[in-house]
Amino acid sequence: MSAFMSAGGTAGGYAITYKLAGYDGAQSFLCFCAYTLATLLTVQAILGIKSAVRAVYLVLFNICFILGIVWFMLCLILPMFWIPTIDMSAKLLLSVASVILCSVNISKGVELFKLRWNRVGAELLSRYYDQKHSVIEWSDMVGGLRMAVSIYIPGVPEKLNSIISVAVVLSMIVGLSLRNAFPLFSLFAWGIPIVIVVSLVVQMIGFGIGQLLVLTALEKKDRNIIRPL
């Protein structure tokens, strides 16, 4: 599934780049994507094999899967970096804003996980963790946490999330509708909402980091490697 999504996103990004930046730009984009995908999928395959022997690797495997989703969406805005008519300052501004927004959402995900774990973690451990045999039903336990992502933009009240959601959808519709008449405007109208959606998805990476912190602390406490069931 991860390979299919990543390849689909790359194909879509290639088509956009070809239309807006020409053959050379599209080929450069494709080479960049090929190296990135090869690295991501290789790491994910290794973690998939190792996930049977240690729960930490299972969590890392899941984080890589989330990165595959992120890559799928990023491929819809990455083409703008191959378009020579877009000013470098605009590209840099979008890049910095994206990194900041994603970073704070990862931190938010870790914070939300910790809050939820502090409430129900002990109960879930007693149900799903076999300390004697050092095995844990990790996927079921994480499902029991019932974590959910929500839009988080620093300085914007959460009560405005419904308005932001509508604005994101409308902007994406406008961007798609004007892709032929105003391709560059369409790319930004589509791209900025994608950045917001990406920042929403990376909250799940924060959840994964929170899981890694819990698992490594548990292994350190019990002085043993914990295997998943």
mmCIF file of C-alpha atoms in Angstrom:
data_model
loop_
_atom_site.group_PDB
_atom_site.id
_atom_site.type_symbol
_atom_site.label_atom_id
_atom_site.label_comp_id
_atom_site.label_asym_id
_atom_site.label_seq_id
_atom_site.Cartn_x
_atom_site.Cartn_y
_atom_site.Cartn_z
ATOM 1 C CA MET A 1 0.000 0.000 0.000
ATOM 2 C CA SER A 2 2.803 2.377 0.900
ATOM 3 C CA ALA A 3 4.622 1.675 -2.374
ATOM 4 C CA PHE A 4 1.379 2.108 -4.356
ATOM 5 C CA MET A 5 0.560 5.478 -2.726
ATOM 6 C CA SER A 6 4.116 6.763 -3.079
ATOM 7 C CA ALA A 7 4.344 5.721 -6.723
ATOM 8 C CA GLY A 8 0.915 7.240 -7.447
ATOM 9 C CA GLY A 9 1.902 10.526 -5.840
ATOM 10 C CA THR A 10 5.160 10.558 -7.808
ATOM 11 C CA ALA A 11 3.316 9.933 -11.077
ATOM 12 C CA GLY A 12 0.906 12.772 -10.334
ATOM 13 C CA GLY A 13 3.744 15.109 -9.388
ATOM 14 C CA TYR A 14 5.610 14.162 -12.570
ATOM 15 C CA ALA A 15 2.579 15.021 -14.699
ATOM 16 C CA ILE A 16 2.202 18.407 -12.977
ATOM 17 C CA THR A 17 5.909 19.163 -13.339
ATOM 18 C CA TYR A 18 5.887 18.169 -17.005
ATOM 19 C CA LYS A 19 2.999 20.521 -17.680
ATOM 20 C CA LEU A 20 4.442 23.496 -15.794
ATOM 21 C CA ALA A 21 8.217 23.033 -16.088
ATOM 22 C CA GLY A 22 8.700 20.992 -19.251
ATOM 23 C CA TYR A 23 10.509 17.749 -19.998
ATOM 24 C CA ASP A 24 13.839 18.562 -18.307
ATOM 25 C CA GLY A 25 12.164 19.715 -15.106
ATOM 26 C CA ALA A 26 9.957 16.635 -15.046
ATOM 27 C CA GLN A 27 12.958 14.322 -15.499
ATOM 28 C CA SER A 28 14.819 16.050 -12.666
ATOM 29 C CA PHE A 29 11.729 15.719 -10.464
ATOM 30 C CA LEU A 30 11.437 12.034 -11.316
ATOM 31 C CA CYS A 31 15.081 11.329 -10.439
ATOM 32 C CA PHE A 32 14.698 13.087 -7.088
ATOM 33 C CA CYS A 33 11.540 11.103 -6.346
ATOM 34 C CA ALA A 34 13.126 7.810 -7.388
ATOM 35 C CA TYR A 35 15.995 8.172 -4.905
ATOM 36 C CA THR A 36 13.638 9.299 -2.151
ATOM 37 C CA LEU A 37 11.198 6.438 -2.755
ATOM 38 C CA ALA A 38 13.955 3.841 -2.948
ATOM 39 C CA THR A 39 15.311 4.976 0.409
ATOM 40 C CA LEU A 40 11.911 5.151 2.105
ATOM 41 C CA LEU A 41 10.691 1.770 0.865
ATOM 42 C CA THR A 42 13.997 0.043 1.615
ATOM 43 C CA VAL A 43 13.940 1.312 5.192
ATOM 44 C CA GLN A 44 10.297 0.303 5.518
ATOM 45 C CA ALA A 45 10.992 -3.209 4.190
ATOM 46 C CA ILE A 46 13.849 -3.679 6.681
ATOM 47 C CA LEU A 47 11.688 -2.474 9.552
ATOM 48 C CA GLY A 48 8.847 -4.718 8.396
ATOM 49 C CA ILE A 49 11.123 -7.746 8.682
ATOM 50 C CA LYS A 50 12.464 -6.672 12.072
ATOM 51 C CA SER A 51 9.034 -5.771 13.462
ATOM 52 C CA ALA A 52 8.369 -9.403 14.355
ATOM 53 C CA VAL A 53 11.226 -9.461 16.862
ATOM 54 C CA ARG A 54 10.827 -6.111 18.595
ATOM 55 C CA ALA A 55 7.843 -3.815 19.124
ATOM 56 C CA VAL A 56 10.013 -0.719 18.652
ATOM 57 C CA TYR A 57 10.601 -1.746 15.033
ATOM 58 C CA LEU A 58 6.857 -2.142 14.543
ATOM 59 C CA VAL A 59 6.321 1.457 15.657
ATOM 60 C CA LEU A 60 9.099 2.672 13.344
ATOM 61 C CA PHE A 61 7.527 0.683 10.495
ATOM 62 C CA ASN A 62 4.200 2.433 11.130
ATOM 63 C CA ILE A 63 5.930 5.818 11.166
ATOM 64 C CA CYS A 64 7.454 5.000 7.764
ATOM 65 C CA PHE A 65 3.993 4.146 6.477
ATOM 66 C CA ILE A 66 2.774 7.570 7.598
ATOM 67 C CA LEU A 67 5.735 9.103 5.759
ATOM 68 C CA GLY A 68 4.454 7.335 2.647
ATOM 69 C CA ILE A 69 1.134 9.133 3.032
ATOM 70 C CA VAL A 70 2.973 12.421 3.570
ATOM 71 C CA TRP A 71 5.050 11.811 0.449
ATOM 72 C CA PHE A 72 1.903 11.141 -1.601
ATOM 73 C CA MET A 73 0.538 14.561 -0.659
ATOM 74 C CA LEU A 74 3.852 16.394 -0.957
ATOM 75 C CA CYS A 75 4.153 15.251 -4.562
ATOM 76 C CA LEU A 76 1.197 17.529 -5.340
ATOM 77 C CA ILE A 77 3.108 20.655 -4.260
ATOM 78 C CA LEU A 78 6.755 19.720 -4.851
ATOM 79 C CA PRO A 79 6.510 20.529 -8.605
ATOM 80 C CA MET A 80 6.527 24.254 -7.813
ATOM 81 C CA PHE A 81 10.195 23.937 -6.826
ATOM 82 C CA TRP A 82 10.996 22.930 -10.423
ATOM 83 C CA ILE A 83 9.109 25.854 -11.975
ATOM 84 C CA PRO A 84 11.649 28.573 -12.895
ATOM 85 C CA THR A 85 9.034 31.340 -13.116
ATOM 86 C CA ILE A 86 8.241 31.075 -9.403
ATOM 87 C CA ASP A 87 10.473 33.387 -7.380
ATOM 88 C CA MET A 88 12.988 31.678 -5.089
ATOM 89 C CA SER A 89 11.832 33.767 -2.123
ATOM 90 C CA ALA A 90 8.290 32.381 -2.515
ATOM 91 C CA LYS A 91 9.641 28.830 -2.593
ATOM 92 C CA LEU A 92 11.774 29.498 0.476
ATOM 93 C CA LEU A 93 8.876 31.091 2.355
ATOM 94 C CA LEU A 94 6.604 28.142 1.649
ATOM 95 C CA SER A 95 9.349 25.693 2.653
ATOM 96 C CA VAL A 96 10.054 27.418 5.968
ATOM 97 C CA ALA A 97 6.360 27.760 6.794
ATOM 98 C CA SER A 98 5.809 24.075 5.984
ATOM 99 C CA VAL A 99 8.721 22.913 8.149
ATOM 100 C CA ILE A 100 7.590 25.051 11.080
ATOM 101 C CA LEU A 101 3.962 23.959 10.807
ATOM 102 C CA CYS A 102 4.873 20.285 10.542
ATOM 103 C CA SER A 103 7.358 20.517 13.418
ATOM 104 C CA VAL A 104 4.837 22.048 15.819
ATOM 105 C CA ASN A 105 2.253 19.455 14.800
ATOM 106 C CA ILE A 106 4.683 16.604 15.495
ATOM 107 C CA SER A 107 5.289 18.140 18.929
ATOM 108 C CA LYS A 108 1.528 18.476 19.358
ATOM 109 C CA GLY A 109 1.108 14.800 18.507
ATOM 110 C CA VAL A 110 3.677 13.795 21.145
ATOM 111 C CA GLU A 111 1.917 15.998 23.690
ATOM 112 C CA LEU A 112 -1.523 14.548 22.909
ATOM 113 C CA PHE A 113 -0.166 11.007 23.137
ATOM 114 C CA LYS A 114 1.437 11.666 26.518
ATOM 115 C CA LEU A 115 -1.769 13.171 27.887
ATOM 116 C CA ARG A 116 -3.808 10.187 26.728
ATOM 117 C CA TRP A 117 -1.212 7.677 27.918
ATOM 118 C CA ASN A 118 -1.103 9.223 31.386
ATOM 119 C CA ARG A 119 -4.851 8.658 31.654
ATOM 120 C CA VAL A 120 -5.257 5.111 30.396
ATOM 121 C CA GLY A 121 -1.755 3.737 29.777
ATOM 122 C CA ALA A 122 -1.481 1.752 33.006
ATOM 123 C CA GLU A 123 -4.835 0.091 32.408
ATOM 124 C CA LEU A 124 -3.943 -0.835 28.834
ATOM 125 C CA LEU A 125 -0.576 -2.250 29.871
ATOM 126 C CA SER A 126 -2.228 -4.505 32.422
ATOM 127 C CA ARG A 127 -4.507 -5.817 29.675
ATOM 128 C CA TYR A 128 -2.136 -6.175 26.731
ATOM 129 C CA TYR A 129 1.377 -6.555 28.186
ATOM 130 C CA ASP A 130 2.680 -9.965 29.282
ATOM 131 C CA GLN A 131 5.637 -8.915 31.383
ATOM 132 C CA LYS A 132 6.667 -12.486 32.166
ATOM 133 C CA HIS A 133 7.191 -13.386 28.499
ATOM 134 C CA SER A 134 8.075 -9.827 27.354
ATOM 135 C CA VAL A 135 5.378 -9.747 24.683
ATOM 136 C CA ILE A 136 2.761 -7.102 24.013
ATOM 137 C CA GLU A 137 -0.301 -6.763 21.797
ATOM 138 C CA TRP A 138 0.884 -3.351 20.719
ATOM 139 C CA SER A 139 -1.497 -2.674 17.822
ATOM 140 C CA ASP A 140 -4.539 -3.538 19.942
ATOM 141 C CA MET A 141 -3.237 -1.427 22.791
ATOM 142 C CA VAL A 142 -2.674 1.603 20.568
ATOM 143 C CA GLY A 143 -6.189 1.117 19.196
ATOM 144 C CA GLY A 144 -7.424 1.265 22.777
ATOM 145 C CA LEU A 145 -5.934 4.737 23.156
ATOM 146 C CA ARG A 146 -8.387 6.026 20.527
ATOM 147 C CA MET A 147 -6.107 8.814 19.386
ATOM 148 C CA ALA A 148 -7.427 11.316 16.844
ATOM 149 C CA VAL A 149 -5.748 14.122 14.926
ATOM 150 C CA SER A 150 -7.072 17.676 14.750
ATOM 151 C CA ILE A 151 -6.020 20.805 12.898
ATOM 152 C CA TYR A 152 -3.416 22.735 14.852
ATOM 153 C CA ILE A 153 -2.067 26.084 13.652
ATOM 154 C CA PRO A 154 -0.163 28.084 16.307
ATOM 155 C CA GLY A 155 -2.069 31.199 17.326
ATOM 156 C CA VAL A 156 -5.341 30.049 15.744
ATOM 157 C CA PRO A 157 -8.081 29.036 18.227
ATOM 158 C CA GLU A 158 -9.331 25.450 17.905
ATOM 159 C CA LYS A 159 -12.915 26.720 17.677
ATOM 160 C CA LEU A 160 -12.045 27.958 14.172
ATOM 161 C CA ASN A 161 -11.094 24.466 12.970
ATOM 162 C CA SER A 162 -14.434 23.931 11.239
ATOM 163 C CA ILE A 163 -13.999 27.194 9.307
ATOM 164 C CA ILE A 164 -10.433 26.254 8.370
ATOM 165 C CA SER A 165 -11.624 22.845 7.169
ATOM 166 C CA VAL A 166 -14.196 24.449 4.875
ATOM 167 C CA ALA A 167 -11.634 26.982 3.600
ATOM 168 C CA VAL A 168 -9.161 24.192 2.852
ATOM 169 C CA VAL A 169 -11.728 22.254 0.812
ATOM 170 C CA LEU A 170 -12.882 25.372 -1.081
ATOM 171 C CA SER A 171 -9.321 26.410 -1.883
ATOM 172 C CA MET A 172 -8.538 22.942 -3.221
ATOM 173 C CA ILE A 173 -11.688 22.969 -5.375
ATOM 174 C CA VAL A 174 -10.775 26.405 -6.771
ATOM 175 C CA GLY A 175 -7.242 25.232 -7.445
ATOM 176 C CA LEU A 176 -8.445 22.182 -9.352
ATOM 177 C CA SER A 177 -11.029 24.200 -11.294
ATOM 178 C CA LEU A 178 -8.466 26.770 -12.472
ATOM 179 C CA ARG A 179 -5.642 24.337 -13.228
ATOM 180 C CA ASN A 180 -5.912 24.972 -16.992
ATOM 181 C CA ALA A 181 -6.679 28.697 -17.030
ATOM 182 C CA PHE A 182 -4.274 29.761 -14.249
ATOM 183 C CA PRO A 183 -1.876 26.867 -13.595
ATOM 184 C CA LEU A 184 0.504 28.742 -11.252
ATOM 185 C CA PHE A 185 -2.291 30.242 -9.143
ATOM 186 C CA SER A 186 -3.953 26.849 -9.141
ATOM 187 C CA LEU A 187 -0.791 25.238 -7.789
ATOM 188 C CA PHE A 188 -0.657 27.603 -4.809
ATOM 189 C CA ALA A 189 -4.413 27.457 -4.224
ATOM 190 C CA TRP A 190 -4.076 23.677 -4.129
ATOM 191 C CA GLY A 191 -0.667 23.605 -2.439
ATOM 192 C CA ILE A 192 -1.276 25.688 0.683
ATOM 193 C CA PRO A 193 -4.231 23.517 1.810
ATOM 194 C CA ILE A 194 -2.091 20.436 1.122
ATOM 195 C CA VAL A 195 0.528 21.796 3.535
ATOM 196 C CA ILE A 196 -2.174 22.159 6.201
ATOM 197 C CA VAL A 197 -3.369 18.596 5.556
ATOM 198 C CA VAL A 198 0.222 17.314 5.697
ATOM 199 C CA SER A 199 0.710 19.041 9.052
ATOM 200 C CA LEU A 200 -2.444 17.265 10.232
ATOM 201 C CA VAL A 201 -1.128 13.866 9.133
ATOM 202 C CA VAL A 202 2.290 14.352 10.746
ATOM 203 C CA GLN A 203 0.560 14.565 14.111
ATOM 204 C CA MET A 204 0.437 10.776 13.774
ATOM 205 C CA ILE A 205 4.234 10.788 13.574
ATOM 206 C CA GLY A 206 4.102 12.560 16.925
ATOM 207 C CA PHE A 207 1.888 9.736 18.187
ATOM 208 C CA GLY A 208 4.538 7.296 16.952
ATOM 209 C CA ILE A 209 7.334 9.160 18.714
ATOM 210 C CA GLY A 210 5.273 9.061 21.907
ATOM 211 C CA GLN A 211 4.944 5.291 21.470
ATOM 212 C CA LEU A 212 8.699 4.935 21.023
ATOM 213 C CA LEU A 213 9.301 6.859 24.241
ATOM 214 C CA VAL A 214 6.895 4.594 26.145
ATOM 215 C CA LEU A 215 8.329 1.378 24.710
ATOM 216 C CA THR A 216 11.981 2.272 25.253
ATOM 217 C CA ALA A 217 11.209 3.348 28.832
ATOM 218 C CA LEU A 218 9.363 0.075 29.417
ATOM 219 C CA GLU A 219 12.242 -1.969 28.005
ATOM 220 C CA LYS A 220 14.700 -0.061 30.155
ATOM 221 C CA LYS A 221 12.556 -0.609 33.247
ATOM 222 C CA ASP A 222 12.106 -4.366 32.632
ATOM 223 C CA ARG A 223 15.621 -4.768 31.217
ATOM 224 C CA ASN A 224 14.375 -6.823 28.314
ATOM 225 C CA ILE A 225 13.408 -6.541 24.639
ATOM 226 C CA ILE A 226 9.627 -6.451 24.163
ATOM 227 C CA ARG A 227 8.200 -8.404 21.228
ATOM 228 C CA PRO A 228 4.843 -7.675 19.578
ATOM 229 C CA LEU A 229 2.042 -10.219 19.225
#
